[in-house]
Coordinates of C-alpha atoms and ligand atoms in Angstrom, one line a residue:
M1 CA -0.1 0.0 0.1
S2 CA 0.9 3.5 -0.5
V3 CA 2.4 5.0 2.9
K4 CA 2.7 8.8 1.5
N5 CA 0.1 9.7 3.7
N6 CA 1.2 8.0 6.7
L7 CA 3.8 10.3 7.8
C8 CA 3.7 11.8 11.2
D9 CA 5.6 12.2 14.4
F10 CA 4.1 9.4 16.7
V11 CA 4.7 10.9 20.4
L12 CA 4.6 8.4 22.8
F13 CA 4.2 10.0 26.4
G14 CA 5.1 7.2 29.1
G15 CA 6.6 5.4 26.4
H16 CA 8.6 3.3 29.1
G17 CA 5.2 2.0 31.0
D18 CA 4.3 -1.8 30.9
L19 CA 1.6 -0.9 28.2
A20 CA 4.3 0.8 25.8
F21 CA 6.1 -2.0 26.0
R22 CA 3.8 -4.8 25.6
K23 CA 1.3 -3.5 23.3
L24 CA 2.1 -0.1 21.9
M25 CA 5.7 -0.8 20.5
P26 CA 5.3 -4.3 19.2
A27 CA 2.1 -2.7 17.4
L28 CA 4.2 0.4 15.9
Y29 CA 7.1 -1.8 14.9
H30 CA 4.7 -4.2 13.1
L31 CA 2.8 -1.4 11.3
C32 CA 6.8 0.0 10.5
S33 CA 7.7 -3.6 8.9
D34 CA 4.7 -3.8 7.0
N35 CA 5.0 -0.4 5.6
Y36 CA 1.5 1.0 7.2
I37 CA 3.4 3.8 8.3
S38 CA 6.1 5.7 6.4
S39 CA 9.6 5.0 7.4
E40 CA 10.0 9.0 7.3
S41 CA 7.5 9.0 10.5
R42 CA 9.2 9.6 14.1
I43 CA 8.3 7.6 17.1
I44 CA 9.3 10.0 19.7
T45 CA 9.6 8.4 23.3
V46 CA 8.8 11.1 26.2
S47 CA 9.3 9.5 29.5
R48 CA 10.7 10.6 32.7
K49 CA 13.5 8.0 32.3
D50 CA 17.0 9.8 31.6
I51 CA 19.0 7.8 29.0
S52 CA 20.3 8.2 26.1
R53 CA 19.1 7.5 22.5
E54 CA 21.6 4.7 22.0
E55 CA 20.3 3.2 25.3
H56 CA 16.6 3.8 24.7
I57 CA 16.9 1.8 21.2
E58 CA 18.6 -1.0 22.9
L59 CA 15.8 -1.2 25.6
V60 CA 13.0 -1.3 22.6
K61 CA 15.0 -4.1 21.0
Q62 CA 15.0 -6.2 24.2
K63 CA 11.6 -5.5 25.1
L64 CA 10.5 -6.3 21.4
I65 CA 12.5 -9.3 21.6
E66 CA 10.7 -10.3 24.9
F67 CA 7.1 -9.4 24.0
L68 CA 6.8 -10.4 20.4
P69 CA 5.9 -13.8 19.5
D70 CA 8.8 -15.9 18.8
D71 CA 8.8 -15.9 15.0
S72 CA 8.0 -12.1 14.2
F73 CA 11.2 -10.3 15.5
S74 CA 13.5 -9.8 12.8
N75 CA 17.0 -8.2 13.4
E76 CA 16.7 -6.8 9.6
D77 CA 13.5 -5.1 10.4
F78 CA 14.5 -3.4 13.7
E79 CA 17.3 -2.2 11.8
K80 CA 15.3 -0.1 9.7
F81 CA 12.7 0.5 12.5
K82 CA 15.5 2.1 14.9
A83 CA 16.4 4.7 12.8
Q84 CA 12.7 5.9 13.7
L85 CA 13.1 5.8 17.5
Y86 CA 13.6 9.0 19.3
M87 CA 13.6 9.8 23.2
V88 CA 13.0 12.9 25.1
S89 CA 13.5 12.8 28.4
V90 CA 10.6 15.3 30.2
D91 CA 9.4 15.6 33.9
F92 CA 5.5 15.5 33.0
S93 CA 4.7 18.1 35.7
N94 CA 7.3 20.6 35.0
I95 CA 6.7 22.8 31.8
D96 CA 9.8 24.0 31.4
S97 CA 11.3 20.5 30.6
Y98 CA 9.0 20.1 27.4
E99 CA 11.4 22.4 25.7
K100 CA 13.5 19.3 24.3
L101 CA 10.5 18.2 22.8
K102 CA 9.5 21.1 21.2
D103 CA 13.1 21.6 19.6
L104 CA 12.8 18.2 18.1
L105 CA 9.3 18.5 17.0
N106 CA 9.9 21.5 15.1
Q107 CA 12.4 20.1 12.8
Y108 CA 9.2 19.4 10.8
D109 CA 6.6 21.3 12.0
D110 CA 4.3 20.6 8.8
R111 CA 3.7 17.2 10.1
D112 CA 0.8 15.6 11.9
R113 CA 1.5 14.9 15.1
V114 CA -0.2 11.9 17.3
N115 CA 0.2 12.4 20.8
Y116 CA -0.3 8.9 22.7
L117 CA -1.0 9.4 26.3
S118 CA 0.2 6.2 28.2
T119 CA 0.3 7.8 31.5
S120 CA -1.6 8.1 34.5
P121 CA -4.7 10.3 33.7
D122 CA -3.5 12.4 36.6
F123 CA -0.9 13.7 33.6
F124 CA -3.2 14.2 31.1
G125 CA -4.1 17.7 31.7
S126 CA 0.0 18.8 32.6
I127 CA 1.1 17.2 29.3
C128 CA -1.7 18.9 27.3
Q129 CA -1.5 22.3 28.9
A130 CA 2.6 22.2 28.0
L131 CA 1.9 20.8 24.6
S132 CA -0.3 24.1 24.4
K133 CA 2.4 26.3 25.9
W134 CA 5.0 25.1 23.7
E135 CA 2.6 25.8 20.4
L136 CA 2.9 22.1 19.6
I137 CA -0.6 21.7 18.8
A138 CA -2.1 22.2 15.3
S139 CA -5.5 21.6 13.8
T140 CA -4.2 18.3 12.5
S141 CA -2.7 17.4 15.8
R142 CA -4.4 14.1 17.5
V143 CA -4.4 12.8 21.6
V144 CA -5.1 9.5 22.4
L145 CA -6.4 8.6 25.8
E146 CA -5.6 5.7 27.4
K147 CA -8.0 4.0 30.2
P148 CA -8.8 4.5 32.9
L149 CA -11.0 7.5 32.0
G150 CA -12.0 8.2 35.4
K151 CA -13.4 6.3 38.3
D152 CA -17.0 7.7 37.5
L153 CA -18.9 9.7 35.4
Q154 CA -17.4 12.7 38.0
S155 CA -13.6 11.9 37.6
S156 CA -14.2 11.1 34.0
R157 CA -15.6 14.3 33.5
D158 CA -12.7 16.0 35.4
I159 CA -10.3 14.3 33.1
N160 CA -11.8 15.0 29.6
E161 CA -12.3 18.6 30.5
K162 CA -8.6 19.3 31.1
V163 CA -7.7 17.4 27.7
L164 CA -10.7 19.6 26.2
K165 CA -9.2 22.9 27.0
Y166 CA -6.5 22.4 24.5
F167 CA -8.0 20.0 21.8
Q168 CA -11.0 20.0 20.5
E169 CA -13.2 16.9 20.6
D170 CA -12.5 15.5 17.3
Q171 CA -8.8 15.6 17.8
I172 CA -9.4 13.3 21.0
Y173 CA -8.9 9.6 20.4
R174 CA -10.5 7.4 23.7
I175 CA -9.3 4.2 23.0
D176 CA -10.9 0.8 24.4
H177 CA -8.8 -1.7 23.0
Y178 CA -11.5 -4.2 22.2
L179 CA -13.2 -1.9 19.4
G180 CA -9.4 -2.7 17.6
K181 CA -10.2 -6.5 17.8
D182 CA -11.0 -8.1 14.4
T183 CA -13.7 -10.0 15.5
V184 CA -15.6 -6.8 17.5
Q185 CA -15.3 -5.2 13.8
N186 CA -16.8 -8.1 12.1
I187 CA -20.0 -7.8 14.6
M188 CA -20.5 -4.8 12.3
A189 CA -19.9 -6.5 9.0
L190 CA -21.7 -9.3 10.5
R191 CA -25.1 -7.5 10.8
F192 CA -25.0 -4.9 8.5
S193 CA -23.5 -6.9 5.1
N194 CA -25.9 -10.0 5.5
R195 CA -29.6 -9.2 4.7
L196 CA -30.4 -12.7 6.1
F197 CA -29.7 -11.2 9.7
M198 CA -31.8 -8.1 9.1
P199 CA -35.3 -9.5 9.9
L200 CA -34.3 -11.4 12.7
W201 CA -32.2 -9.2 14.7
N202 CA -34.5 -8.2 17.1
S203 CA -37.4 -8.9 19.8
N204 CA -39.7 -10.8 17.5
H205 CA -36.8 -13.6 17.0
I206 CA -34.3 -13.3 19.8
D207 CA -34.8 -14.5 23.2
H208 CA -32.1 -13.0 25.3
V209 CA -28.2 -11.8 24.7
Q210 CA -25.5 -13.1 26.7
I211 CA -22.2 -11.7 26.4
T212 CA -18.9 -13.2 28.3
V213 CA -15.8 -12.1 28.8
A214 CA -14.0 -14.4 31.2
E215 CA -10.2 -14.2 31.5
S216 CA -8.1 -17.1 33.6
V217 CA -5.8 -14.6 34.7
G218 CA -5.7 -13.0 37.8
V219 CA -4.8 -9.1 38.3
E220 CA -1.3 -9.7 37.4
G221 CA 1.0 -7.0 38.6
R222 CA -1.7 -4.4 38.7
W223 CA -3.3 -5.2 42.0
G224 CA -3.1 -1.8 43.5
Y225 CA -5.2 -0.1 40.5
Y226 CA -7.5 -3.1 40.4
D227 CA -8.2 -3.0 44.0
E228 CA -9.6 0.7 43.6
Y229 CA -11.3 -0.4 40.2
G230 CA -13.1 -3.6 40.3
A231 CA -14.6 -5.6 37.5
L232 CA -17.4 -3.2 36.7
R233 CA -15.3 -0.4 36.0
D234 CA -12.4 -1.9 34.5
M235 CA -14.4 -4.0 31.9
I236 CA -17.8 -3.6 32.0
Q237 CA -18.1 -0.1 31.5
N238 CA -16.1 0.0 28.7
H239 CA -15.6 -3.1 27.1
L240 CA -18.5 -5.2 27.7
M241 CA -20.5 -1.8 27.1
Q242 CA -19.0 -1.1 23.6
L243 CA -19.7 -4.9 22.5
L244 CA -23.5 -4.8 23.6
C245 CA -23.6 -1.5 21.8
L246 CA -22.5 -3.2 19.1
I247 CA -25.1 -5.8 19.1
A248 CA -27.8 -3.8 20.2
M249 CA -27.1 -0.2 18.0
E250 CA -29.7 0.6 15.1
P251 CA -27.6 0.4 11.4
P252 CA -25.5 3.6 11.2
C253 CA -26.1 5.4 7.9
S254 CA -22.5 5.4 6.7
L255 CA -19.4 4.1 8.5
D256 CA -18.3 7.4 9.3
A257 CA -17.1 8.0 13.1
N258 CA -20.2 10.2 14.1
S259 CA -22.8 8.4 12.5
V260 CA -21.4 4.9 14.5
R261 CA -21.0 7.0 17.3
D262 CA -24.5 8.4 17.6
E263 CA -26.0 4.9 17.0
K264 CA -24.1 3.6 19.9
V265 CA -24.5 6.5 22.4
K266 CA -28.7 5.6 21.6
V267 CA -28.3 2.4 23.0
L268 CA -26.4 3.8 26.1
R269 CA -29.3 6.0 26.3
S270 CA -31.8 3.5 26.3
L271 CA -30.4 1.5 29.0
R272 CA -33.0 0.9 31.8
K273 CA -32.3 2.8 35.0
M274 CA -31.7 0.4 38.0
S275 CA -33.5 0.8 41.2
L276 CA -32.0 -0.3 44.5
S277 CA -34.2 -3.4 44.1
D278 CA -33.1 -4.2 40.8
I279 CA -29.4 -3.9 41.5
E280 CA -30.4 -6.2 44.2
T281 CA -31.8 -9.1 41.9
K282 CA -30.3 -8.3 38.9
T283 CA -26.5 -7.9 39.6
V284 CA -23.9 -10.2 41.1
R285 CA -20.5 -9.5 42.5
G286 CA -17.8 -11.8 43.2
Q287 CA -14.2 -12.2 44.5
Y288 CA -11.9 -15.4 43.7
T289 CA -10.7 -17.4 46.5
Q290 CA -7.7 -20.0 45.7
G291 CA -8.2 -22.9 43.5
A292 CA -6.4 -24.3 40.4
I293 CA -6.3 -23.6 36.7
D294 CA -5.4 -26.1 33.8
G295 CA -4.4 -28.4 37.4
K296 CA -1.9 -25.4 38.5
P297 CA -2.7 -24.0 42.0
V298 CA -3.8 -20.2 41.6
P299 CA -3.7 -17.9 45.2
S300 CA -6.8 -16.3 46.3
Y301 CA -7.1 -12.6 45.1
L302 CA -5.9 -11.2 48.8
E303 CA -3.3 -13.4 48.7
G304 CA 0.4 -12.2 49.0
H305 CA -1.3 -8.5 50.0
D306 CA -0.8 -6.9 52.9
I307 CA -4.7 -6.8 53.8
S308 CA -7.1 -9.2 54.9
S309 CA -10.3 -8.4 53.1
S310 CA -11.6 -6.3 50.1
N311 CA -14.6 -5.4 49.2
T312 CA -13.3 -5.3 45.6
E313 CA -15.1 -7.6 42.8
T314 CA -13.1 -9.5 40.6
F315 CA -16.3 -11.1 38.8
A316 CA -19.4 -9.3 37.8
A317 CA -22.7 -10.5 36.2
I318 CA -25.8 -8.1 35.0
R319 CA -28.6 -8.4 33.7
V320 CA -29.1 -5.4 31.4
D321 CA -32.4 -4.2 29.7
V322 CA -32.6 -2.3 26.3
D323 CA -35.8 -0.1 26.6
N324 CA -36.3 0.8 23.1
W325 CA -38.6 -0.9 20.4
R326 CA -35.7 -3.6 18.8
W327 CA -35.1 -5.0 22.4
N328 CA -38.4 -4.6 24.3
G329 CA -38.2 -7.6 26.6
V330 CA -35.2 -9.2 25.2
P331 CA -32.4 -9.0 28.3
F332 CA -28.9 -8.7 27.9
Y333 CA -27.3 -11.2 30.3
I334 CA -23.4 -9.7 30.7
R335 CA -20.6 -11.3 32.9
T336 CA -16.9 -10.9 33.5
G337 CA -14.2 -12.2 35.7
K338 CA -10.8 -12.7 36.4
R339 CA -9.4 -16.2 37.7
M340 CA -12.2 -18.3 35.8
Q341 CA -12.2 -21.9 34.5
R342 CA -10.8 -20.5 30.9
R343 CA -10.1 -17.6 28.8
N344 CA -13.5 -17.2 26.6
S345 CA -14.8 -13.8 25.2
E346 CA -18.3 -14.8 23.5
I347 CA -21.5 -13.0 22.6
V348 CA -24.6 -15.6 22.4
L349 CA -27.8 -14.8 20.6
Q350 CA -30.0 -16.9 21.6
F351 CA -33.3 -17.1 19.0
K352 CA -36.8 -18.2 20.5
S353 CA -38.0 -21.6 19.9
V354 CA -40.2 -22.9 17.1
P355 CA -44.1 -22.0 17.1
H356 CA -44.7 -25.6 17.4
S357 CA -42.8 -28.5 16.9
I358 CA -43.8 -31.5 14.3
F359 CA -41.0 -33.7 15.0
P360 CA -41.3 -36.4 17.7
N361 CA -37.7 -36.3 18.3
N362 CA -38.0 -38.7 21.0
G363 CA -39.2 -36.5 23.7
A364 CA -36.0 -34.4 23.4
T365 CA -36.5 -30.5 22.8
I366 CA -35.6 -29.1 19.9
C367 CA -33.0 -26.5 20.6
S368 CA -33.1 -23.2 19.8
N369 CA -31.1 -21.6 17.1
K370 CA -27.9 -19.8 18.8
L371 CA -25.6 -17.6 17.0
V372 CA -22.3 -17.5 19.2
I373 CA -19.6 -15.0 18.3
T374 CA -16.3 -16.0 20.2
L375 CA -14.0 -13.2 20.1
Q376 CA -11.3 -15.1 22.1
P377 CA -8.9 -17.1 22.2
N378 CA -10.1 -18.9 19.1
E379 CA -12.2 -16.3 16.8
S380 CA -15.0 -17.9 15.2
I381 CA -18.9 -17.6 14.1
E382 CA -21.0 -20.3 14.4
L383 CA -24.9 -20.7 13.9
K384 CA -26.2 -23.8 15.8
L385 CA -29.1 -25.2 13.5
M386 CA -31.3 -28.3 13.9
N387 CA -30.5 -30.7 11.3
K388 CA -32.1 -34.8 10.9
V389 CA -29.5 -37.5 12.1
P390 CA -28.5 -38.8 8.6
G391 CA -29.7 -42.3 8.0
I392 CA -32.8 -44.2 8.9
S393 CA -34.4 -44.7 11.9
D394 CA -38.2 -45.8 13.4
T395 CA -38.4 -41.9 13.9
M396 CA -36.9 -39.0 12.1
R397 CA -34.3 -37.8 15.0
L398 CA -32.8 -34.5 15.1
Q399 CA -29.8 -33.2 16.2
Q400 CA -28.2 -29.5 16.8
V401 CA -25.2 -28.8 14.4
D402 CA -22.9 -25.8 14.0
L403 CA -23.0 -23.9 10.8
E404 CA -19.4 -22.2 11.0
L405 CA -18.4 -19.4 9.1
N406 CA -14.7 -19.9 8.0
A407 CA -12.6 -17.0 7.1
P408 CA -8.8 -18.0 6.6
L409 CA -6.4 -15.5 7.6
E410 CA -4.8 -13.8 4.3
T411 CA -1.6 -12.8 6.4
K412 CA 1.0 -15.3 8.4
R413 CA 0.5 -13.1 11.7
K414 CA -2.7 -12.0 13.3
P415 CA -2.6 -8.1 13.8
D416 CA -2.8 -7.2 17.4
A417 CA -6.2 -4.8 18.2
Y418 CA -3.6 -2.0 18.7
E419 CA -2.1 -1.8 15.4
R420 CA -5.7 -1.4 14.1
L421 CA -6.3 1.4 16.4
I422 CA -2.6 2.8 16.3
L423 CA -3.2 2.8 12.4
D424 CA -6.4 4.3 12.3
V425 CA -5.4 7.2 14.4
I426 CA -2.5 8.2 12.1
Q427 CA -5.0 8.4 9.3
A428 CA -7.4 10.4 11.5
N429 CA -10.2 8.0 11.7
A430 CA -11.8 8.0 14.8
T431 CA -14.6 5.6 14.0
L432 CA -13.5 3.0 16.4
F433 CA -12.8 5.4 19.2
M434 CA -15.3 6.3 22.2
R435 CA -16.6 9.9 22.0
L436 CA -17.1 12.2 25.2
D437 CA -20.7 11.4 25.1
E438 CA -20.8 7.6 25.0
V439 CA -18.4 7.7 28.0
E440 CA -20.6 9.7 30.1
A441 CA -23.4 7.6 28.9
A442 CA -21.5 4.4 29.8
W443 CA -20.7 6.1 33.2
K444 CA -24.2 7.4 34.0
W445 CA -25.5 3.8 33.9
S446 CA -22.4 2.3 35.7
D447 CA -22.6 4.6 38.5
E448 CA -26.1 3.8 39.7
I449 CA -24.9 0.1 40.0
I450 CA -21.6 1.3 41.5
N451 CA -23.2 3.3 44.1
G452 CA -26.1 0.4 45.2
W453 CA -22.9 -1.7 45.6
E454 CA -21.3 0.8 47.6
E455 CA -24.5 0.9 49.9
N456 CA -23.7 -3.3 50.4
I457 CA -27.1 -4.3 49.3
V458 CA -25.4 -6.9 47.0
P459 CA -22.8 -9.1 49.2
L460 CA -19.6 -10.2 47.4
K461 CA -19.7 -13.5 46.7
T462 CA -16.9 -15.9 46.7
Y463 CA -16.0 -18.6 44.0
T464 CA -13.0 -20.5 43.6
A465 CA -10.3 -19.8 41.3
G466 CA -11.1 -22.1 38.1
T467 CA -14.7 -22.2 38.1
N468 CA -17.1 -20.0 35.9
G469 CA -17.8 -17.7 39.1
P470 CA -20.1 -17.6 42.1
S471 CA -23.4 -19.8 41.8
A472 CA -25.3 -16.7 42.3
S473 CA -24.2 -15.8 38.8
V474 CA -26.4 -19.1 37.5
Q475 CA -29.2 -18.4 39.8
L476 CA -29.2 -14.9 38.0
I477 CA -30.0 -16.1 34.5
A478 CA -32.0 -19.5 36.1
Q479 CA -34.7 -16.8 37.9
D480 CA -35.8 -15.9 34.3
G481 CA -36.2 -19.7 32.8
R482 CA -32.6 -19.5 31.2
S483 CA -28.8 -20.7 31.6
W484 CA -25.6 -19.7 30.6
N485 CA -24.0 -21.1 27.6
D486 CA -21.4 -22.8 29.2
E487 CA -23.9 -24.7 31.6
Ligands
BG6_501 C1 -7.8 -4.4 30.1 C2 -8.3 -4.6 31.0 O1 -8.6 -3.2 29.7 O2 -8.3 -5.1 29.5 C3 -7.9 -5.8 31.9 O3 -7.8 -3.5 32.1 C4 -8.0 -7.2 31.2 O4 -8.0 -5.8 33.3 C5 -8.1 -6.6 30.0 O5 -7.2 -8.0 31.5 C6 -8.1 -7.7 28.8 O6 -8.2 -7.5 27.7 P1 -7.5 -8.7 26.5 O7 -7.7 -8.2 25.3 O8 -7.0 -9.3 26.9 O9 -9.2 -9.4 26.3

């Protein structure tokens, strides 16, 4: 592809942090090696670390070797990539220390600049202020904000207001890395390029929807952060809400950023408000105790931390109702958890049963159709249909079979979500990023639940690591006569 237009200065604030080394540098390395970014572009790490450019290049190399899958690091590609790497040491809260950055950036003052803020949000305001003071923000500049974008509506507003003093809304790219996943983008392709689903995608035919994002990992090295946030703020307010929006939204009039985001925000505004008694009956929170995953023992959430108890949920399940014409009476059951039996993210659309069965089927019930969209670890889309058991028998027997959508990758390597998103920012395409009103609408809904939980009306249940969460989560869906796809 031609890369002429993908020429920019990519300024990575917090470029020596964990996310930068694990995800952002590998993504930039691949985008450069695959010629999606012009080789003239500069990747400028801005960090508090005071090291030379040579030391920085060596550090990036070591981290790429550590974090890229075995066969994707190439010395030859790195030799080219390293010419694009620059480093500036800045104390984020000292405005004067940005002068070196200004000198470097002003070598090419006609370039688009992407400022990626992979720092604590506490620094977002001072970084933007410094960029403005040193006249480093042009109308073509963009700023990318990493989560967490607040702990609630108010703190999210505070963060956004600080950035909005210096950047216009259409220059701000709020990342939700789930939107960069291929299968997540495929939800729109599936829904809006197949007429087949058009008449079926509503309460006339769909009984309910399940969204599960189960992780087998624990909170890894982020206990301090996680204990303040918990599953609802860490996963549901953003990733699961975005998935729900993509499933529930009306067809946008185009793929243009605002058309898609207008439709998503309408879904978020249609989420039914939860009274305290709804929160009591329609939400579940849990925390894992020690158990085993893949036959290996794993410690409890609290173990290894100098604390005897914590009220933070590592699992949450919620029945969500979307109050609009399309989804009237169709519950969305969503759940997420750490240290669950296996890593599995899926969306299940459970269709209603046939109005009347003409098949004796030896007393067995006809299973309702299901569309199962698996996001990870293995991406797949399966439509579960009833089919005749082949061969002769006394009566016609039926069985459920999978109609599987199989789209082999055209490339050797499956790109990471961050590659898609970084390329989109460089190309100034904001479709897969969250607009301010979306973020606020999601917080408004989450805040009600968080407030209810803070009043302790929903006791924190425990679940053994390596299971599918507390039994209350099974009851949550069973009370409506339904069951999770894994039961
Ligand atoms: C992050 C959360 O946003 O998403 C983490 O902060 C979580 O707690 C991660 O583990 C999950 O992402 P993925 O892509 O591995 O499903």
